[in-house]
Amino acid sequence: MSLDRIPQPRADGPIGVFDSGIGGVSVLRALRDHLPGEDFHYLADAGYGPYGDLAPARVRERALRCAELLADQGAKALVVACNTATALAVEAIRSRFPGPVVAVEPPLKPALADRANRAIGVLLTRAMAESERYAALRARLARHGPESVVKHSSSSSS
């Protein structure tokens, strides 16, 4: 199957969740806690992860493949539980998958909301740190004032 010809999501289908490894398990746990009546399918793309070490085109290819596999299982919604896949592929997924697509982002807004944090540190993959998506997120949060310095450290994990 190709995401170009993806079937309509099933109303009674599961919520598909994917990550490039096992880090998304914490996202899955939170989803199960908040949506106890839902069924979930979790896909850990560990054979190709961590995505932070891959070329952007390869990340998009893998993320689209994960979305395709979950869509094949009748997913009614997708959760991209990987920062790198969010940065490099979520728009491509959203343009092809007809159901809701929710994606994780670095939690800058909650960290900056705590005014005791004059500077925060964020662990990101290089792909996320260098992405337009992360730059836009930082720009949206610039209203917190110039004293809100965000420092980041790149790692190879998602």
PDB file of C-alpha atoms in Angstrom:
ATOM      1  CA  MET A   1       0.000   0.000   0.000  1.00  0.00           C
ATOM      2  CA  SER A   2       1.111   3.555  -0.615  1.00  0.00           C
ATOM      3  CA  LEU A   3       0.149   6.636   1.333  1.00  0.00           C
ATOM      4  CA  ASP A   4      -0.914   8.083  -2.017  1.00  0.00           C
ATOM      5  CA  ARG A   5      -3.857   5.644  -1.912  1.00  0.00           C
ATOM      6  CA  ILE A   6      -4.446   5.363   1.808  1.00  0.00           C
ATOM      7  CA  PRO A   7      -7.852   4.081   2.935  1.00  0.00           C
ATOM      8  CA  GLN A   8     -10.146   6.204   5.023  1.00  0.00           C
ATOM      9  CA  PRO A   9      -9.536   5.712   8.750  1.00  0.00           C
ATOM     10  CA  ARG A  10     -11.938   3.382  10.519  1.00  0.00           C
ATOM     11  CA  ALA A  11     -13.999   5.098  13.226  1.00  0.00           C
ATOM     12  CA  ASP A  12     -13.538   2.028  15.431  1.00  0.00           C
ATOM     13  CA  GLY A  13      -9.856   1.657  14.525  1.00  0.00           C
ATOM     14  CA  PRO A  14      -6.939   1.995  16.897  1.00  0.00           C
ATOM     15  CA  ILE A  15      -4.821   5.081  17.418  1.00  0.00           C
ATOM     16  CA  GLY A  16      -1.452   4.435  15.785  1.00  0.00           C
ATOM     17  CA  VAL A  17       1.654   5.619  17.642  1.00  0.00           C
ATOM     18  CA  PHE A  18       5.202   5.428  16.312  1.00  0.00           C
ATOM     19  CA  ASP A  19       8.732   6.365  17.278  1.00  0.00           C
ATOM     20  CA  SER A  20      12.169   5.484  15.992  1.00  0.00           C
ATOM     21  CA  GLY A  21      12.783   3.389  19.088  1.00  0.00           C
ATOM     22  CA  ILE A  22      11.311   2.840  22.517  1.00  0.00           C
ATOM     23  CA  GLY A  23      11.182   6.454  23.723  1.00  0.00           C
ATOM     24  CA  GLY A  24       7.620   6.755  22.456  1.00  0.00           C
ATOM     25  CA  VAL A  25       6.516   4.209  25.037  1.00  0.00           C
ATOM     26  CA  SER A  26       6.212   7.076  27.537  1.00  0.00           C
ATOM     27  CA  VAL A  27       3.923   8.877  25.078  1.00  0.00           C
ATOM     28  CA  LEU A  28       1.897   5.686  24.646  1.00  0.00           C
ATOM     29  CA  ARG A  29       1.625   5.314  28.435  1.00  0.00           C
ATOM     30  CA  ALA A  30       0.311   8.870  28.786  1.00  0.00           C
ATOM     31  CA  LEU A  31      -2.187   8.296  25.968  1.00  0.00           C
ATOM     32  CA  ARG A  32      -3.467   5.124  27.627  1.00  0.00           C
ATOM     33  CA  ASP A  33      -3.831   6.959  30.940  1.00  0.00           C
ATOM     34  CA  HIS A  34      -5.824   9.790  29.337  1.00  0.00           C
ATOM     35  CA  LEU A  35      -7.784   7.697  26.818  1.00  0.00           C
ATOM     36  CA  PRO A  36      -8.505   4.418  28.615  1.00  0.00           C
ATOM     37  CA  GLY A  37     -11.314   3.431  26.249  1.00  0.00           C
ATOM     38  CA  GLU A  38      -9.117   3.548  23.138  1.00  0.00           C
ATOM     39  CA  ASP A  39      -7.119   0.808  21.462  1.00  0.00           C
ATOM     40  CA  PHE A  40      -3.551   1.585  20.408  1.00  0.00           C
ATOM     41  CA  HIS A  41      -1.051   0.106  17.985  1.00  0.00           C
ATOM     42  CA  TYR A  42       2.561   1.026  18.775  1.00  0.00           C
ATOM     43  CA  LEU A  43       5.318   0.783  16.200  1.00  0.00           C
ATOM     44  CA  ALA A  44       8.956   1.133  17.279  1.00  0.00           C
ATOM     45  CA  ASP A  45      11.046   1.549  14.140  1.00  0.00           C
ATOM     46  CA  ALA A  46      14.132   0.440  16.067  1.00  0.00           C
ATOM     47  CA  GLY A  47      15.675  -1.306  13.062  1.00  0.00           C
ATOM     48  CA  TYR A  48      16.198   2.113  11.469  1.00  0.00           C
ATOM     49  CA  GLY A  49      16.543   4.269  14.570  1.00  0.00           C
ATOM     50  CA  PRO A  50      17.625   6.444  16.015  1.00  0.00           C
ATOM     51  CA  TYR A  51      16.353   8.784  13.323  1.00  0.00           C
ATOM     52  CA  GLY A  52      18.684  11.558  14.489  1.00  0.00           C
ATOM     53  CA  ASP A  53      21.534   9.794  12.694  1.00  0.00           C
ATOM     54  CA  LEU A  54      19.723   9.543   9.338  1.00  0.00           C
ATOM     55  CA  ALA A  55      19.623  11.905   6.378  1.00  0.00           C
ATOM     56  CA  PRO A  56      16.428  14.008   6.277  1.00  0.00           C
ATOM     57  CA  ALA A  57      15.119  12.198   3.176  1.00  0.00           C
ATOM     58  CA  ARG A  58      15.589   8.851   4.906  1.00  0.00           C
ATOM     59  CA  VAL A  59      13.738  10.101   8.012  1.00  0.00           C
ATOM     60  CA  ARG A  60      10.804  11.194   5.825  1.00  0.00           C
ATOM     61  CA  GLU A  61      10.837   7.835   4.047  1.00  0.00           C
ATOM     62  CA  ARG A  62      10.844   5.862   7.316  1.00  0.00           C
ATOM     63  CA  ALA A  63       8.207   8.058   8.986  1.00  0.00           C
ATOM     64  CA  LEU A  64       5.917   7.754   5.965  1.00  0.00           C
ATOM     65  CA  ARG A  65       6.417   3.991   5.991  1.00  0.00           C
ATOM     66  CA  CYS A  66       5.454   3.842   9.687  1.00  0.00           C
ATOM     67  CA  ALA A  67       2.345   5.915   8.974  1.00  0.00           C
ATOM     68  CA  GLU A  68       1.515   3.591   6.083  1.00  0.00           C
ATOM     69  CA  LEU A  69       1.852   0.466   8.220  1.00  0.00           C
ATOM     70  CA  LEU A  70      -0.379   1.910  10.938  1.00  0.00           C
ATOM     71  CA  ALA A  71      -2.910   3.067   8.328  1.00  0.00           C
ATOM     72  CA  ASP A  72      -2.937  -0.474   6.929  1.00  0.00           C
ATOM     73  CA  GLN A  73      -3.983  -1.616  10.413  1.00  0.00           C
ATOM     74  CA  GLY A  74      -6.984   0.724  10.267  1.00  0.00           C
ATOM     75  CA  ALA A  75      -5.628   3.521  12.458  1.00  0.00           C
ATOM     76  CA  LYS A  76      -8.167   6.306  12.916  1.00  0.00           C
ATOM     77  CA  ALA A  77      -5.476   8.733  14.083  1.00  0.00           C
ATOM     78  CA  LEU A  78      -1.684   8.850  14.199  1.00  0.00           C
ATOM     79  CA  VAL A  79       0.647  10.063  16.928  1.00  0.00           C
ATOM     80  CA  VAL A  80       4.202  10.869  15.847  1.00  0.00           C
ATOM     81  CA  ALA A  81       6.056  10.286  19.125  1.00  0.00           C
ATOM     82  CA  CYS A  82       9.457  11.208  17.692  1.00  0.00           C
ATOM     83  CA  ASN A  83      10.898  14.732  17.666  1.00  0.00           C
ATOM     84  CA  THR A  84      13.031  14.069  14.602  1.00  0.00           C
ATOM     85  CA  ALA A  85      10.112  12.638  12.606  1.00  0.00           C
ATOM     86  CA  THR A  86       8.027  15.621  13.712  1.00  0.00           C
ATOM     87  CA  ALA A  87      10.686  18.037  12.492  1.00  0.00           C
ATOM     88  CA  LEU A  88      11.269  16.377   9.138  1.00  0.00           C
ATOM     89  CA  ALA A  89       8.161  14.433   8.172  1.00  0.00           C
ATOM     90  CA  VAL A  90       4.969  15.411   9.978  1.00  0.00           C
ATOM     91  CA  GLU A  91       3.758  17.743   7.231  1.00  0.00           C
ATOM     92  CA  ALA A  92       4.259  15.006   4.619  1.00  0.00           C
ATOM     93  CA  ILE A  93       2.323  12.581   6.818  1.00  0.00           C
ATOM     94  CA  ARG A  94      -0.476  15.102   7.367  1.00  0.00           C
ATOM     95  CA  SER A  95      -0.755  15.748   3.639  1.00  0.00           C
ATOM     96  CA  ARG A  96      -1.351  12.037   2.964  1.00  0.00           C
ATOM     97  CA  PHE A  97      -3.148  10.622   6.010  1.00  0.00           C
ATOM     98  CA  PRO A  98      -6.837  11.598   6.034  1.00  0.00           C
ATOM     99  CA  GLY A  99      -7.277  11.317   9.811  1.00  0.00           C
ATOM    100  CA  PRO A 100      -5.865  13.408  12.654  1.00  0.00           C
ATOM    101  CA  VAL A 101      -2.072  13.453  13.052  1.00  0.00           C
ATOM    102  CA  VAL A 102      -0.658  14.613  16.386  1.00  0.00           C
ATOM    103  CA  ALA A 103       3.077  15.131  16.833  1.00  0.00           C
ATOM    104  CA  VAL A 104       5.415  15.788  19.749  1.00  0.00           C
ATOM    105  CA  GLU A 105       7.558  18.898  20.064  1.00  0.00           C
ATOM    106  CA  PRO A 106      10.235  19.836  22.565  1.00  0.00           C
ATOM    107  CA  PRO A 107       8.387  21.112  25.684  1.00  0.00           C
ATOM    108  CA  LEU A 108       9.673  24.677  25.538  1.00  0.00           C
ATOM    109  CA  LYS A 109       6.370  26.386  26.328  1.00  0.00           C
ATOM    110  CA  PRO A 110       5.833  24.697  29.726  1.00  0.00           C
ATOM    111  CA  ALA A 111       9.463  25.245  30.666  1.00  0.00           C
ATOM    112  CA  LEU A 112       9.299  28.936  29.791  1.00  0.00           C
ATOM    113  CA  ALA A 113       5.974  29.351  31.603  1.00  0.00           C
ATOM    114  CA  ASP A 114       7.782  28.719  34.885  1.00  0.00           C
ATOM    115  CA  ARG A 115       9.285  32.168  35.399  1.00  0.00           C
ATOM    116  CA  ALA A 116      11.838  30.698  37.817  1.00  0.00           C
ATOM    117  CA  ASN A 117      13.500  29.212  34.726  1.00  0.00           C
ATOM    118  CA  ARG A 118      15.448  32.107  33.275  1.00  0.00           C
ATOM    119  CA  ALA A 119      17.279  29.696  30.977  1.00  0.00           C
ATOM    120  CA  ILE A 120      16.398  26.156  30.050  1.00  0.00           C
ATOM    121  CA  GLY A 121      18.256  23.289  28.459  1.00  0.00           C
ATOM    122  CA  VAL A 122      16.749  21.071  25.790  1.00  0.00           C
ATOM    123  CA  LEU A 123      18.110  17.774  24.504  1.00  0.00           C
ATOM    124  CA  LEU A 124      17.428  17.412  20.798  1.00  0.00           C
ATOM    125  CA  THR A 125      18.664  15.486  17.846  1.00  0.00           C
ATOM    126  CA  ARG A 126      20.740  17.538  15.441  1.00  0.00           C
ATOM    127  CA  ALA A 127      17.940  17.183  12.886  1.00  0.00           C
ATOM    128  CA  MET A 128      15.407  18.786  15.267  1.00  0.00           C
ATOM    129  CA  ALA A 129      17.829  21.480  16.433  1.00  0.00           C
ATOM    130  CA  GLU A 130      18.546  22.504  12.840  1.00  0.00           C
ATOM    131  CA  SER A 131      14.961  22.215  11.608  1.00  0.00           C
ATOM    132  CA  GLU A 132      12.707  25.020  10.455  1.00  0.00           C
ATOM    133  CA  ARG A 133      10.032  23.614  12.773  1.00  0.00           C
ATOM    134  CA  TYR A 134      12.208  24.121  15.870  1.00  0.00           C
ATOM    135  CA  ALA A 135      13.229  27.620  14.714  1.00  0.00           C
ATOM    136  CA  ALA A 136       9.549  28.497  14.297  1.00  0.00           C
ATOM    137  CA  LEU A 137       8.731  27.100  17.740  1.00  0.00           C
ATOM    138  CA  ARG A 138      11.486  29.200  19.317  1.00  0.00           C
ATOM    139  CA  ALA A 139      10.277  32.277  17.434  1.00  0.00           C
ATOM    140  CA  ARG A 140       6.679  31.752  18.627  1.00  0.00           C
ATOM    141  CA  LEU A 141       7.928  31.579  22.193  1.00  0.00           C
ATOM    142  CA  ALA A 142      10.178  34.639  21.930  1.00  0.00           C
ATOM    143  CA  ARG A 143       7.384  36.693  23.510  1.00  0.00           C
ATOM    144  CA  HIS A 144       8.512  35.316  26.871  1.00  0.00           C
ATOM    145  CA  GLY A 145      11.233  37.925  26.751  1.00  0.00           C
ATOM    146  CA  PRO A 146      14.898  38.151  25.895  1.00  0.00           C
ATOM    147  CA  GLU A 147      15.887  36.710  29.271  1.00  0.00           C
ATOM    148  CA  SER A 148      14.350  33.388  28.258  1.00  0.00           C
ATOM    149  CA  VAL A 149      17.412  31.846  26.692  1.00  0.00           C
ATOM    150  CA  VAL A 150      16.983  28.368  25.287  1.00  0.00           C
ATOM    151  CA  LYS A 151      20.170  26.330  25.093  1.00  0.00           C
ATOM    152  CA  HIS A 152      20.142  23.019  23.311  1.00  0.00           C
ATOM    153  CA  SER A 153      22.393  20.048  23.049  1.00  0.00           C
ATOM    154  CA  SER A 154      22.282  17.733  20.071  1.00  0.00           C
ATOM    155  CA  SER A 155      22.318  13.988  20.492  1.00  0.00           C
ATOM    156  CA  SER A 156      21.855  11.138  18.081  1.00  0.00           C
ATOM    157  CA  SER A 157      18.709   9.728  19.694  1.00  0.00           C
ATOM    158  CA  SER A 158      15.156  10.729  18.913  1.00  0.00           C
TER     159      SER A 158
END
